[in-house]
mmCIF file with all atom_site columns, C-alpha atoms in Angstrom:
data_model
loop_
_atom_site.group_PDB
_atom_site.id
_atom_site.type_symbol
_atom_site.label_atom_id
_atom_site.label_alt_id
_atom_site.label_comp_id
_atom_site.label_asym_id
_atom_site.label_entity_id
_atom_site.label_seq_id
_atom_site.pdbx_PDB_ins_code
_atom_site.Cartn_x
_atom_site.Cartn_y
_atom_site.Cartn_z
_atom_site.occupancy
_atom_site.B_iso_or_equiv
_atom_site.pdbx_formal_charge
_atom_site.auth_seq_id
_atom_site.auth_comp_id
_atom_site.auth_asym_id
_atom_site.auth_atom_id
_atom_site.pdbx_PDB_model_num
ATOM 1  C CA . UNK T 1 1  ? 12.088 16.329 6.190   1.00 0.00 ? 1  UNK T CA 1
ATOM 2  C CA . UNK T 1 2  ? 12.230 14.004 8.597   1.00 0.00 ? 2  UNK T CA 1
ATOM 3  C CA . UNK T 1 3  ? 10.353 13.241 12.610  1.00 0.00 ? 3  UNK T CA 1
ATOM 4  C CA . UNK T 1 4  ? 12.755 12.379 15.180  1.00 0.00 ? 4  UNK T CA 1
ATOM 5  C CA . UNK T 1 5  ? 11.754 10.170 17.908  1.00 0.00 ? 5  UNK T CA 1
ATOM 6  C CA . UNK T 1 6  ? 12.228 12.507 21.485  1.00 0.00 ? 6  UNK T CA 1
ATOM 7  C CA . UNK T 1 7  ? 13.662 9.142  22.829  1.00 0.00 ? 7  UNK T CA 1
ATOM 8  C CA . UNK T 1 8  ? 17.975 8.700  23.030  1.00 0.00 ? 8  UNK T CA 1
ATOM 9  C CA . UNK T 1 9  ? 18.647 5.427  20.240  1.00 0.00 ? 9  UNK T CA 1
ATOM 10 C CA . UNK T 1 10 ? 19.442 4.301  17.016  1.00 0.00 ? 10 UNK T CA 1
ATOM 11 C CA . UNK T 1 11 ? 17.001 4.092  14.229  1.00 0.00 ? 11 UNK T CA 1
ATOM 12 C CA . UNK T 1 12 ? 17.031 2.278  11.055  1.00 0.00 ? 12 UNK T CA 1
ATOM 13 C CA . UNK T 1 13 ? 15.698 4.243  8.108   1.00 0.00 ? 13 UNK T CA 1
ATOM 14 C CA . UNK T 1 14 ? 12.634 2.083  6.423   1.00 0.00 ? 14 UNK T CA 1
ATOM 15 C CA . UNK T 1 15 ? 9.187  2.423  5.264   1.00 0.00 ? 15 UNK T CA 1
ATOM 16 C CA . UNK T 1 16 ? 8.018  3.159  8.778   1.00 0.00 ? 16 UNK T CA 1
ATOM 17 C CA . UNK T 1 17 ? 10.748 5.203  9.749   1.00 0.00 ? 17 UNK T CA 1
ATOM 18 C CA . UNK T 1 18 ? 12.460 7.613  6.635   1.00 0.00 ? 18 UNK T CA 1
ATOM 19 C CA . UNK T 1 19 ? 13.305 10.690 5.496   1.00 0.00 ? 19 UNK T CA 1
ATOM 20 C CA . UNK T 1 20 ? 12.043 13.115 2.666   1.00 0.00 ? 20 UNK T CA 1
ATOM 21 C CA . UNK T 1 21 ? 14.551 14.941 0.462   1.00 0.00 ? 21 UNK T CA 1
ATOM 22 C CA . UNK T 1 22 ? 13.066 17.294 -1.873  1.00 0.00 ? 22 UNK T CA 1
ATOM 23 C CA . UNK T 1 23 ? 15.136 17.585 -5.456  1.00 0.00 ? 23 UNK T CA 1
ATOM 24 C CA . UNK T 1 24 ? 14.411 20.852 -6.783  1.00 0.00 ? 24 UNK T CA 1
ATOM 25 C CA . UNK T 1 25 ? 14.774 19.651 -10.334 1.00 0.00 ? 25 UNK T CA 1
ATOM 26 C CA . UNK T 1 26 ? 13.667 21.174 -13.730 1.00 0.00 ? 26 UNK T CA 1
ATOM 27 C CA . UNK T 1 27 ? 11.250 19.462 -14.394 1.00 0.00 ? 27 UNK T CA 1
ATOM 28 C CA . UNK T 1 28 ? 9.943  20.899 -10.626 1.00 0.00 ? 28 UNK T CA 1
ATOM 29 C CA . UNK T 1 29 ? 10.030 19.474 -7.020  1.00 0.00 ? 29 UNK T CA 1
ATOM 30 C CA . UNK T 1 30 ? 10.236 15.597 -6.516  1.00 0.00 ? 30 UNK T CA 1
ATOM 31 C CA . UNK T 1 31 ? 10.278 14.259 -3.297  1.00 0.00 ? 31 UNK T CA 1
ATOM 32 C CA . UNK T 1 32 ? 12.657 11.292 -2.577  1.00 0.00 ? 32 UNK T CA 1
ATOM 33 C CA . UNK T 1 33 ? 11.351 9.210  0.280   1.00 0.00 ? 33 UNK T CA 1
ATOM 34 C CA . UNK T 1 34 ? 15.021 7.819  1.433   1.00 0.00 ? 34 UNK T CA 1
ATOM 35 C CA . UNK T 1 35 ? 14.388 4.268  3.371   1.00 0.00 ? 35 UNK T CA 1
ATOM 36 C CA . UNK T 1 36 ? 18.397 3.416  3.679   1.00 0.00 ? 36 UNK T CA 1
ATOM 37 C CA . UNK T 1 37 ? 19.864 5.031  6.610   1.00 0.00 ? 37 UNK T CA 1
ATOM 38 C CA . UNK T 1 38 ? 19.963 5.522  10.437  1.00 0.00 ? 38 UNK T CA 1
ATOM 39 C CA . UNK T 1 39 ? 19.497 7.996  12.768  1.00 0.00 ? 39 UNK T CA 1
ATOM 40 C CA . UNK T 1 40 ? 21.309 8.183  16.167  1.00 0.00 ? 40 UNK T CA 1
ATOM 41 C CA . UNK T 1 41 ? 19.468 10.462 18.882  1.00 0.00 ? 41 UNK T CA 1
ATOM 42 C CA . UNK T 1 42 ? 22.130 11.277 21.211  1.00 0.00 ? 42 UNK T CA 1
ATOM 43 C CA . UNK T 1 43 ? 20.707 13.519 23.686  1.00 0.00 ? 43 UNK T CA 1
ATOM 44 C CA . UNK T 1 44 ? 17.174 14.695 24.764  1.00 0.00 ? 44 UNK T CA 1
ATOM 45 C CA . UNK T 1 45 ? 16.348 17.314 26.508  1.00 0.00 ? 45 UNK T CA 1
ATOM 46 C CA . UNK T 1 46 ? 13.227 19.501 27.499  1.00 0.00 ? 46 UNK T CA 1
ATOM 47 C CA . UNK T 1 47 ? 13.945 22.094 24.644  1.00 0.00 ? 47 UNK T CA 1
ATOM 48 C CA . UNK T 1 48 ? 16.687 20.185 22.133  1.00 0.00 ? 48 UNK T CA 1
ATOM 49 C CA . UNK T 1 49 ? 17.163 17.024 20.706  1.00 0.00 ? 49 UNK T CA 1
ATOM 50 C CA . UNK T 1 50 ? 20.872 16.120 19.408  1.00 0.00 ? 50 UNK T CA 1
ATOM 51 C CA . UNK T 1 51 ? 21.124 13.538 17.189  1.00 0.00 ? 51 UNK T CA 1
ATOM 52 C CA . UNK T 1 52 ? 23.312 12.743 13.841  1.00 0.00 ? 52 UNK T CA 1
ATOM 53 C CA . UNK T 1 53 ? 22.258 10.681 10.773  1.00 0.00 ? 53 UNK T CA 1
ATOM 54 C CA . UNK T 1 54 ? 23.224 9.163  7.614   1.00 0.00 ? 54 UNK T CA 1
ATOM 55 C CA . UNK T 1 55 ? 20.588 8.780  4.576   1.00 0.00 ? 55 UNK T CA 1
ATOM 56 C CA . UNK T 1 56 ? 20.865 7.579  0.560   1.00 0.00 ? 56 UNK T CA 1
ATOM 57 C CA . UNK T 1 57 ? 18.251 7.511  -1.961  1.00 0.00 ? 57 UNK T CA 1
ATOM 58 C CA . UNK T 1 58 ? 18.987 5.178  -4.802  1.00 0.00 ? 58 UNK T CA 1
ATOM 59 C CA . UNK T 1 59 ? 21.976 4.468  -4.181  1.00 0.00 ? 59 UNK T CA 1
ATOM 60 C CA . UNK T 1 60 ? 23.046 7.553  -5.359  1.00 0.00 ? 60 UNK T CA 1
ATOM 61 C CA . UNK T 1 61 ? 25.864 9.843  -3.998  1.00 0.00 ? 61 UNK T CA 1
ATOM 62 C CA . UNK T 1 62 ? 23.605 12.927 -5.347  1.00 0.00 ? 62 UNK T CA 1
ATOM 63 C CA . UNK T 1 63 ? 20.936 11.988 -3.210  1.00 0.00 ? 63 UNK T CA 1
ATOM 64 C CA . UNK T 1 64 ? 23.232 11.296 0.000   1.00 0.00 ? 64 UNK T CA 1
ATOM 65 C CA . UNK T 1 65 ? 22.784 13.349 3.246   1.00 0.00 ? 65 UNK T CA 1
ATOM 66 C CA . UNK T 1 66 ? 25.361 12.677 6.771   1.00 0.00 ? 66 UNK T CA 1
ATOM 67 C CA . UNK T 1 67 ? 25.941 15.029 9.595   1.00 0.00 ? 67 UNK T CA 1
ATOM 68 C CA . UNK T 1 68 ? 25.273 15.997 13.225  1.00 0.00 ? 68 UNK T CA 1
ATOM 69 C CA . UNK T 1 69 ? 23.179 18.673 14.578  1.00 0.00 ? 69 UNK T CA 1
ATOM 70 C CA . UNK T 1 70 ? 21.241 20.044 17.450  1.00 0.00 ? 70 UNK T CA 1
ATOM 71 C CA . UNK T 1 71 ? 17.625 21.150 16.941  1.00 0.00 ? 71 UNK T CA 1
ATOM 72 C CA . UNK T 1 72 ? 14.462 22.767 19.133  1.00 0.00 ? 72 UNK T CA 1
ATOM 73 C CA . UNK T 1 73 ? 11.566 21.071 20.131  1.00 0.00 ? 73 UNK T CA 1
ATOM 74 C CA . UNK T 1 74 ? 8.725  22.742 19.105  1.00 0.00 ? 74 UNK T CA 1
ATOM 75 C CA . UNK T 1 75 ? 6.458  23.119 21.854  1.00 0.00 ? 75 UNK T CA 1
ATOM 76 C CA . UNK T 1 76 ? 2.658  21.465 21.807  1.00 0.00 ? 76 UNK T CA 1
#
């Protein structure tokens, strides 16, 4: 889980700004709230955003997410 700013830049993952993984252990879902990171919003448009990011929680290669992508904008 994670909001993406509809403005083109880079964004350091922190408190403010994260990202949610959800770990569907055994002992049932955790959320992991992953504050080391960035995401890079490439382009903006009225319907898309494109954008690629890199997250870690812990420290942990388990908990490790990287990649590029191209998503809708929900509309209002």
């Amino acid at each position: 889980l994670i909001k993406i700013p509809k403005q083109v830049g880079t964004y350091e993952f922190s408190l403010n700004t994260n990202m949610t993984l959800v770990d569907d252990g055994t002992d049932g879902p955790n959320n992991l709230v992953v504050t080391t990171g960035v995401l890079e919003v490439k382009e903006v448009s009225d319907t898309t955003i494109t954008a690629g990011l890199y997250g870690i929680y812990g420290n942990d290669p388990n908990n490790e997410v990287s990649g590029q992508f191209t998503v809708s904008i929900c509309p209002a």
